[in-house]
Short mmCIF file of C-alpha atoms and ligand atoms in Angstrom, two decimals:
data_model
loop_
_atom_site.label_atom_id
_atom_site.label_comp_id
_atom_site.label_asym_id
_atom_site.label_seq_id
_atom_site.Cartn_x
_atom_site.Cartn_y
_atom_site.Cartn_z
CA MET A 213 33.33 -58.49 -8.12
CA GLY A 214 31.86 -57.38 -11.44
CA LYS A 215 34.63 -54.84 -12.03
CA LYS A 216 36.73 -55.27 -15.17
CA HIS A 217 40.26 -55.86 -14.02
CA LYS A 218 43.46 -55.51 -15.99
CA PHE A 219 45.56 -58.30 -17.51
CA GLU A 220 47.97 -58.81 -14.58
CA THR A 221 45.17 -58.79 -12.03
CA ASN A 222 43.11 -61.34 -13.95
CA ALA A 223 46.18 -63.53 -14.39
CA ILE A 224 46.52 -63.72 -10.61
CA ARG A 225 42.98 -63.38 -9.28
CA THR A 226 41.08 -65.69 -11.64
CA GLN A 227 40.96 -68.87 -9.61
CA ILE A 228 38.92 -71.85 -8.49
CA GLU A 229 36.29 -71.17 -5.89
CA ARG A 230 37.68 -71.81 -2.40
CA SER A 231 36.96 -75.16 -0.75
CA GLN A 232 35.89 -75.67 2.88
CA PHE A 233 39.55 -75.16 3.88
CA LEU A 234 39.60 -71.55 2.64
CA GLU A 235 42.97 -72.02 0.93
CA HIS A 236 44.48 -68.81 -0.45
CA SER A 237 45.94 -70.35 -3.59
CA SER A 238 44.36 -73.13 -5.65
CA PRO A 239 44.89 -76.77 -4.63
CA ILE A 240 45.56 -79.59 -7.12
CA TYR A 241 42.58 -81.82 -7.86
CA LEU A 242 44.33 -85.07 -8.72
CA THR A 243 41.20 -87.08 -9.28
CA SER A 244 40.12 -89.08 -12.31
CA SER A 245 36.41 -88.79 -11.60
CA PHE A 246 33.86 -86.94 -9.45
CA VAL A 247 31.00 -88.39 -7.39
CA PHE A 248 27.26 -87.96 -7.86
CA GLU A 249 25.04 -87.24 -4.90
CA ASP A 250 22.20 -89.50 -5.99
CA ALA A 251 20.50 -91.09 -8.99
CA GLU A 252 18.88 -87.85 -10.11
CA ASP A 253 22.20 -85.93 -9.91
CA MET A 254 23.86 -88.66 -11.97
CA ARG A 255 21.12 -88.60 -14.63
CA ALA A 256 21.00 -84.79 -14.86
CA SER A 257 24.80 -84.54 -15.07
CA PHE A 258 25.03 -86.93 -17.99
CA ALA A 259 22.05 -85.28 -19.66
CA GLU A 260 24.06 -82.05 -19.43
CA GLU A 261 21.23 -80.31 -17.61
CA LYS A 262 23.84 -78.89 -15.27
CA GLU A 263 27.44 -77.85 -15.59
CA ARG A 264 29.65 -79.91 -13.31
CA ASN A 265 32.75 -82.10 -13.37
CA ILE A 266 32.13 -85.77 -14.19
CA TYR A 267 35.43 -87.20 -15.37
CA SER A 268 38.81 -85.49 -15.81
CA ARG A 269 39.06 -86.36 -19.51
CA TYR A 270 36.07 -84.00 -19.94
CA SER A 271 36.89 -81.35 -17.36
CA ASN A 272 38.69 -80.82 -14.08
CA PRO A 273 38.81 -77.79 -11.74
CA ASN A 274 42.51 -77.24 -12.48
CA SER A 275 42.12 -77.24 -16.26
CA SER A 276 39.04 -75.01 -15.87
CA GLU A 277 41.11 -72.51 -13.89
CA PHE A 278 43.83 -72.52 -16.56
CA ILE A 279 41.19 -72.09 -19.30
CA ASP A 280 39.48 -69.23 -17.42
CA LYS A 281 42.76 -67.37 -17.04
CA VAL A 282 43.67 -67.73 -20.72
CA CYS A 283 40.14 -66.74 -21.82
CA LYS A 284 40.39 -63.51 -19.82
CA MET A 285 43.84 -62.82 -21.26
CA GLU A 286 42.78 -63.44 -24.86
CA GLY A 287 39.29 -61.93 -24.61
CA ALA A 288 37.73 -65.31 -25.44
CA GLU A 289 34.46 -66.84 -24.27
CA ASP A 290 35.59 -70.41 -23.69
CA GLY A 291 38.41 -72.89 -24.26
CA PHE A 292 39.71 -76.43 -23.98
CA ALA A 293 43.08 -77.40 -22.48
CA PHE A 294 45.29 -80.05 -24.11
CA ALA A 295 48.25 -82.21 -23.17
CA SER A 296 50.50 -80.42 -25.69
CA GLY A 297 50.42 -77.63 -28.23
CA MET A 298 50.23 -80.16 -31.05
CA ALA A 299 47.28 -81.92 -29.38
CA ALA A 300 45.55 -78.53 -29.47
CA VAL A 301 46.44 -77.97 -33.13
CA PHE A 302 45.39 -81.45 -34.26
CA SER A 303 42.18 -81.61 -32.22
CA THR A 304 41.07 -78.15 -33.33
CA PHE A 305 41.36 -79.04 -37.01
CA ALA A 306 40.00 -82.56 -36.56
CA ALA A 307 36.95 -81.29 -34.64
CA LEU A 308 36.04 -78.65 -37.23
CA LEU A 309 36.83 -80.29 -40.58
CA GLN A 310 35.15 -82.93 -42.75
CA SER A 311 36.62 -85.08 -45.48
CA GLY A 312 36.95 -82.88 -48.58
CA ASP A 313 37.62 -79.66 -46.68
CA HIS A 314 40.54 -77.37 -47.49
CA ILE A 315 42.86 -75.32 -45.23
CA LEU A 316 44.43 -72.08 -46.38
CA SER A 317 47.56 -71.43 -44.34
CA ALA A 318 50.59 -69.17 -44.20
CA ARG A 319 53.66 -71.07 -45.40
CA SER A 320 55.72 -70.15 -42.33
CA ILE A 321 54.24 -72.34 -39.63
CA PHE A 322 55.52 -74.60 -36.88
CA GLY A 323 57.28 -77.68 -38.32
CA SER A 324 54.95 -80.29 -36.81
CA THR A 325 51.87 -78.38 -38.00
CA HIS A 326 53.33 -78.35 -41.52
CA SER A 327 53.95 -82.10 -41.22
CA LEU A 328 50.36 -82.66 -40.08
CA PHE A 329 49.02 -80.84 -43.16
CA LEU A 330 51.44 -82.58 -45.50
CA ASN A 331 51.68 -86.16 -44.22
CA PHE A 332 48.54 -86.93 -42.21
CA PHE A 333 45.51 -84.84 -43.20
CA PRO A 334 45.55 -86.21 -46.79
CA LYS A 335 44.62 -89.60 -45.23
CA TRP A 336 41.23 -88.05 -44.44
CA ASN A 337 41.08 -86.14 -47.71
CA ILE A 338 41.78 -82.80 -46.03
CA THR A 339 43.97 -80.65 -48.26
CA HIS A 340 45.81 -77.36 -47.82
CA SER A 341 47.33 -74.49 -49.79
CA TYR A 342 50.03 -72.16 -48.56
CA PHE A 343 50.27 -68.45 -49.13
CA LYS A 344 53.49 -66.49 -48.84
CA ILE A 345 53.28 -63.83 -46.20
CA ASP A 346 54.54 -61.13 -48.56
CA GLU A 347 51.86 -62.01 -51.12
CA LEU A 348 48.69 -61.33 -49.13
CA ASP A 349 47.20 -59.49 -52.10
CA THR A 350 47.02 -62.75 -54.06
CA ILE A 351 45.46 -65.06 -51.49
CA ASP A 352 41.94 -64.60 -52.87
CA GLN A 353 42.97 -66.89 -55.71
CA LEU A 354 43.74 -69.72 -53.28
CA VAL A 355 40.25 -69.87 -51.77
CA THR A 356 38.14 -72.80 -53.03
CA PRO A 357 34.48 -73.62 -52.31
CA ASN A 358 35.81 -76.18 -49.80
CA THR A 359 38.11 -73.81 -47.91
CA LYS A 360 36.98 -73.77 -44.27
CA ILE A 361 39.93 -72.52 -42.23
CA LEU A 362 42.45 -69.69 -42.55
CA TYR A 363 45.51 -70.45 -40.44
CA ALA A 364 48.49 -68.30 -39.44
CA GLU A 365 51.18 -67.68 -36.84
CA SER A 366 52.69 -64.30 -36.03
CA PRO A 367 55.55 -63.81 -35.27
CA THR A 368 56.63 -66.78 -37.37
CA ASN A 369 59.16 -69.40 -36.39
CA PRO A 370 62.10 -69.02 -36.81
CA GLY A 371 62.04 -66.11 -39.28
CA VAL A 372 60.16 -63.83 -36.80
CA ASP A 373 58.16 -62.34 -39.66
CA ILE A 374 54.98 -60.46 -38.80
CA LEU A 375 51.63 -61.09 -40.50
CA ASP A 376 48.92 -58.46 -40.64
CA LEU A 377 46.28 -60.10 -38.44
CA GLU A 378 43.68 -57.42 -39.04
CA GLU A 379 44.00 -57.83 -42.83
CA LEU A 380 43.73 -61.60 -42.48
CA GLY A 381 40.75 -61.23 -40.14
CA LYS A 382 38.88 -59.14 -42.73
CA PHE A 383 39.82 -61.57 -45.47
CA ALA A 384 38.45 -64.48 -43.43
CA LYS A 385 35.17 -62.63 -42.82
CA ARG A 386 34.77 -61.86 -46.53
CA HIS A 387 35.20 -65.52 -47.44
CA ASN A 388 33.37 -66.92 -44.42
CA LEU A 389 36.43 -68.82 -43.15
CA ILE A 390 37.24 -69.75 -39.57
CA PHE A 391 40.37 -67.73 -38.78
CA ILE A 392 42.73 -69.57 -36.42
CA VAL A 393 45.92 -68.01 -35.04
CA ASP A 394 48.71 -69.91 -33.28
CA ASN A 395 49.70 -67.14 -30.85
CA CYS A 396 52.46 -69.08 -29.16
CA PHE A 397 55.37 -66.82 -30.13
CA ALA A 398 53.66 -63.70 -28.80
CA SER A 399 51.88 -65.09 -25.73
CA PRO A 400 48.54 -63.50 -24.79
CA TYR A 401 50.42 -60.76 -22.95
CA LEU A 402 51.91 -59.30 -26.14
CA GLN A 403 49.09 -59.88 -28.63
CA GLN A 404 45.40 -60.83 -28.57
CA PRO A 405 44.41 -62.02 -32.06
CA ILE A 406 40.66 -62.04 -31.29
CA LYS A 407 40.82 -58.23 -31.30
CA PHE A 408 41.95 -58.44 -34.93
CA GLY A 409 39.24 -60.85 -36.03
CA ALA A 410 40.57 -64.30 -35.09
CA ASP A 411 37.85 -66.86 -34.30
CA LEU A 412 40.13 -69.23 -32.41
CA VAL A 413 43.53 -68.80 -30.76
CA ILE A 414 45.86 -71.71 -30.11
CA HIS A 415 48.82 -71.81 -27.74
CA SER A 416 51.51 -74.24 -26.92
CA GLY A 417 51.53 -73.78 -23.14
CA THR A 418 54.95 -75.40 -23.21
CA LYS A 419 56.60 -72.15 -24.30
CA LEU A 420 56.16 -68.71 -22.67
CA MET A 421 53.02 -69.69 -20.73
CA ASP A 422 54.87 -72.21 -18.58
CA GLY A 423 58.07 -70.33 -19.27
CA GLN A 424 60.32 -72.55 -17.21
CA GLY A 425 60.70 -75.57 -19.45
CA ARG A 426 58.82 -77.99 -17.22
CA VAL A 427 55.49 -78.90 -18.76
CA LEU A 428 53.95 -79.79 -22.09
CA ALA A 429 50.55 -78.22 -22.62
CA GLY A 430 48.27 -76.65 -25.18
CA ILE A 431 45.06 -74.67 -25.28
CA THR A 432 42.50 -73.45 -27.81
CA VAL A 433 40.20 -70.53 -26.96
CA GLY A 434 37.44 -68.74 -28.86
CA SER A 435 33.67 -68.55 -29.17
CA VAL A 436 31.34 -70.83 -27.18
CA GLU A 437 30.01 -72.27 -30.43
CA LEU A 438 33.38 -73.34 -31.89
CA ILE A 439 34.81 -74.46 -28.57
CA ASP A 440 31.75 -76.66 -28.00
CA LYS A 441 32.62 -78.60 -31.18
CA ILE A 442 36.24 -78.93 -30.06
CA TYR A 443 35.13 -80.00 -26.57
CA ARG A 444 32.78 -82.69 -27.93
CA PHE A 445 35.53 -84.12 -30.12
CA SER A 446 38.23 -83.91 -27.44
CA ARG A 447 36.32 -85.37 -24.52
CA ILE A 448 35.85 -88.51 -26.63
CA THR A 449 39.31 -88.69 -28.22
CA GLY A 450 41.18 -87.89 -24.99
CA PRO A 451 43.97 -85.32 -25.62
CA SER A 452 43.11 -83.56 -22.33
CA LEU A 453 45.63 -81.76 -20.12
CA SER A 454 46.53 -83.40 -16.80
CA PRO A 455 45.33 -81.60 -13.64
CA PHE A 456 48.89 -81.39 -12.35
CA ASN A 457 50.20 -79.64 -15.47
CA ALA A 458 47.13 -77.38 -15.47
CA TRP A 459 47.90 -76.39 -11.89
CA LEU A 460 51.53 -75.62 -12.80
CA LEU A 461 50.39 -73.49 -15.73
CA SER A 462 47.91 -71.47 -13.69
CA LYS A 463 50.75 -70.72 -11.30
CA SER A 464 53.07 -69.80 -14.20
CA LEU A 465 50.48 -67.44 -15.71
CA GLU A 466 50.49 -65.36 -12.51
CA THR A 467 53.97 -64.15 -13.53
CA LEU A 468 53.50 -64.15 -17.32
CA ALA A 469 53.46 -60.36 -17.65
CA ILE A 470 56.64 -59.68 -15.68
CA ARG A 471 58.47 -62.63 -17.22
CA VAL A 472 57.56 -61.67 -20.78
CA ASP A 473 58.50 -58.03 -20.11
CA ARG A 474 61.96 -59.18 -19.09
CA HIS A 475 62.25 -61.68 -21.98
CA CYS A 476 61.46 -58.86 -24.41
CA GLY A 477 63.82 -56.38 -22.74
CA ASN A 478 66.67 -58.88 -22.87
CA ALA A 479 65.84 -59.94 -26.43
CA LEU A 480 65.88 -56.35 -27.70
CA LYS A 481 69.31 -55.84 -26.11
CA VAL A 482 70.60 -59.05 -27.72
CA ALA A 483 69.18 -57.97 -31.11
CA LYS A 484 70.82 -54.53 -30.86
CA PHE A 485 74.13 -56.09 -29.83
CA LEU A 486 74.07 -58.48 -32.79
CA GLU A 487 73.04 -55.74 -35.21
CA GLN A 488 76.27 -53.81 -34.64
CA HIS A 489 78.52 -56.91 -34.62
CA LYS A 490 80.77 -57.22 -37.68
CA LYS A 491 80.51 -61.02 -37.91
CA VAL A 492 76.73 -60.90 -38.22
CA ASN A 493 75.17 -60.45 -41.69
CA TRP A 494 71.66 -59.60 -40.56
CA VAL A 495 69.44 -59.67 -37.47
CA LYS A 496 65.68 -60.00 -37.31
CA TYR A 497 63.64 -58.99 -34.30
CA PRO A 498 60.13 -57.50 -34.57
CA PHE A 499 60.95 -54.43 -32.46
CA LEU A 500 64.18 -53.54 -34.26
CA LYS A 501 63.61 -50.55 -36.56
CA SER A 502 65.33 -52.51 -39.34
CA HIS A 503 62.62 -55.23 -39.26
CA PRO A 504 60.61 -55.05 -42.51
CA ASN A 505 57.34 -55.04 -40.54
CA TYR A 506 58.44 -52.91 -37.61
CA GLU A 507 55.40 -50.60 -37.82
CA LEU A 508 52.97 -53.50 -38.04
CA ALA A 509 54.69 -55.26 -35.12
CA LYS A 510 54.27 -52.08 -33.06
CA LYS A 511 50.60 -51.93 -33.97
CA GLN A 512 49.83 -55.57 -33.12
CA MET A 513 52.21 -56.35 -30.28
CA LYS A 514 53.10 -54.83 -26.95
CA ALA A 515 56.78 -55.83 -27.37
CA GLY A 516 58.87 -57.98 -29.69
CA GLY A 517 58.87 -61.39 -27.97
CA CYS A 518 61.75 -63.61 -26.87
CA VAL A 519 63.08 -64.87 -30.21
CA VAL A 520 65.88 -63.24 -32.19
CA ALA A 521 67.06 -64.63 -35.54
CA PHE A 522 70.37 -63.75 -37.18
CA GLU A 523 72.82 -64.95 -39.78
CA LEU A 524 76.50 -65.44 -39.15
CA GLU A 525 79.06 -64.39 -41.68
CA GLY A 526 80.57 -67.66 -42.87
CA GLY A 527 77.32 -69.67 -43.10
CA LEU A 528 77.04 -73.25 -41.89
CA GLU A 529 80.69 -73.65 -40.85
CA ALA A 530 80.62 -70.51 -38.73
CA GLY A 531 77.30 -71.69 -37.30
CA ARG A 532 78.77 -74.98 -36.14
CA ARG A 533 81.71 -73.20 -34.52
CA PHE A 534 79.31 -70.80 -32.79
CA PHE A 535 77.31 -73.70 -31.31
CA ASP A 536 80.44 -75.53 -30.19
CA THR A 537 81.78 -72.43 -28.41
CA ILE A 538 78.61 -71.17 -26.75
CA GLY A 539 78.78 -71.88 -23.01
CA LEU A 540 75.95 -70.50 -20.89
CA LEU A 541 73.23 -70.71 -23.53
CA SER A 542 71.81 -74.19 -24.08
CA LEU A 543 71.58 -76.07 -27.35
CA SER A 544 68.03 -77.29 -26.95
CA ALA A 545 64.77 -77.70 -28.86
CA ASN A 546 62.55 -75.33 -26.91
CA LEU A 547 61.79 -71.63 -26.62
CA GLY A 548 60.23 -69.24 -24.16
CA ASP A 549 62.20 -70.88 -21.33
CA SER A 550 63.82 -68.92 -18.49
CA ARG A 551 67.08 -70.41 -19.78
CA SER A 552 68.41 -68.88 -23.01
CA ILE A 553 68.53 -71.35 -25.87
CA VAL A 554 70.25 -71.33 -29.27
CA THR A 555 69.21 -73.52 -32.18
CA HIS A 556 70.22 -74.02 -35.78
CA PRO A 557 66.98 -74.41 -37.78
CA ALA A 558 68.67 -75.68 -40.98
CA SER A 559 70.09 -78.75 -39.23
CA THR A 560 67.27 -79.34 -36.73
CA THR A 561 63.60 -78.25 -36.96
CA HIS A 562 63.77 -77.43 -40.68
CA SER A 563 66.31 -80.08 -41.79
CA LYS A 564 63.75 -81.94 -43.92
CA LEU A 565 63.07 -78.92 -46.12
CA SER A 566 64.98 -78.18 -49.34
CA ASN A 567 67.17 -75.06 -49.47
CA GLU A 568 64.50 -73.34 -51.53
CA GLU A 569 61.73 -74.23 -49.07
CA ARG A 570 63.90 -72.99 -46.22
CA ASN A 571 64.52 -69.70 -48.00
CA SER A 572 60.77 -69.29 -48.51
CA VAL A 573 60.24 -69.35 -44.74
CA GLY A 574 63.13 -66.99 -44.06
CA ILE A 575 65.86 -69.45 -43.10
CA THR A 576 69.33 -69.68 -44.61
CA ASN A 577 71.94 -72.32 -43.78
CA GLY A 578 73.65 -69.83 -41.49
CA THR A 579 70.50 -68.72 -39.63
CA VAL A 580 70.75 -68.97 -35.84
CA ARG A 581 67.73 -68.63 -33.55
CA ILE A 582 68.10 -67.46 -29.98
CA SER A 583 65.29 -67.72 -27.47
CA VAL A 584 66.44 -65.10 -25.02
CA GLY A 585 65.86 -66.13 -21.41
CA LEU A 586 65.79 -64.48 -18.03
CA GLU A 587 69.45 -64.76 -17.00
CA HIS A 588 71.24 -61.45 -16.38
CA ILE A 589 71.63 -59.64 -19.68
CA ASP A 590 75.38 -59.09 -19.11
CA ASP A 591 75.95 -62.84 -18.83
CA ILE A 592 73.88 -63.56 -21.95
CA LEU A 593 75.74 -60.93 -24.00
CA ASP A 594 79.17 -62.05 -22.69
CA ASP A 595 78.47 -65.62 -23.79
CA ILE A 596 77.30 -64.58 -27.25
CA ALA A 597 80.27 -62.22 -27.64
CA GLN A 598 82.83 -64.89 -26.76
CA ALA A 599 81.20 -67.40 -29.12
CA LEU A 600 81.32 -64.88 -31.97
CA LYS A 601 85.08 -64.34 -31.53
C1 PLP B 276 56.06 -75.50 -29.81
C2 PLP B 276 55.03 -75.00 -30.72
C3 PLP B 276 53.89 -75.77 -31.02
C4 PLP B 276 53.67 -77.15 -30.47
O1 PLP B 276 53.60 -77.18 -29.10
P1 PLP B 276 53.98 -78.49 -28.21
O2 PLP B 276 53.58 -78.08 -26.86
O3 PLP B 276 55.45 -78.70 -28.40
O4 PLP B 276 53.21 -79.63 -28.76
C5 PLP B 276 52.95 -75.22 -31.86
N1 PLP B 276 53.13 -74.01 -32.42
C6 PLP B 276 54.21 -73.25 -32.17
C7 PLP B 276 54.34 -71.91 -32.82
C8 PLP B 276 55.20 -73.72 -31.32
O5 PLP B 276 56.29 -72.97 -31.08
#
């Protein structure tokens, strides 16, 4: 082919080479291992003199297809696919860091990643410092001689704040840090952090990539050099994605662009509806003009994503009533699903934080997070309106 195709075309047309059956779409390779033709083939394969599948913990045609698609979407050279987003996060750090190393991270990060930094990495003498996203001008002071990684998410969860990825990319270059972005909230369709200087991009495939609430998956993509380190660690430690889930994800990615377009269209309508509602104190959505980083969001992202955060007048009590009255929308711990979901961060994902810590990541006791799905917008708005009554 040789021609450079566009995002949607790559998402569909990047696929495994056809087998003898000339199938149109990719089959599932549910096999633990692959056979060698003879003694020389076996020796050369293990000596890595040729690239081929040996064992599905190392590689499998279905995970390779998924990785190829995501690499094209993110503009990355290579990747490794994991059984969950957290397997990707953990393995990426564990593969790249030594005892004594230090991570510099934005404070607003996914709860389990925060827990990893706080409760587990100290076991291996890996420490971290957090910077506040509105204090980027002071992060120089947090860099130590042992700082190896700069870590961030944008938009953040659940505050949907936007970080300046280009600024962070330059900062990482200046200090010779590996810049890693968890791009899960945006999906590769809305934002490609490598363009802004990221060295590695992590996704939970569980969210918008699968988009239908059926699989757990994760992926890390970036340069050949860094991915090789992650691959060598992961093929031994075994967090690899199953071929079946990889197959499902490759299928899901074919429709990523049109699904995410609709998620964003619906989410913007929900955000605008909430903004004019008298029982709502504030609404945050990256593509609302009232968002503090609206201009930056427009620069970095194609659209605002599927998550809307807002605060009900009447705080926690009003929140509980809202959740008990909502009908169509699910109370569930996921996002980026075709089904709209509402959650209450203060009593769920962020319940272990103090009030002050919650405030520092943009959550109040009355904050509600909606992951806007793909149901008809009229039905979504009707349900929210009746629950607000
Ligand atoms: C869900 C999520 C993860 C973890 O992914 P899992 O697939 O649940 O392990 C990591 N980062 C972000 C931003 C997420 O939303």
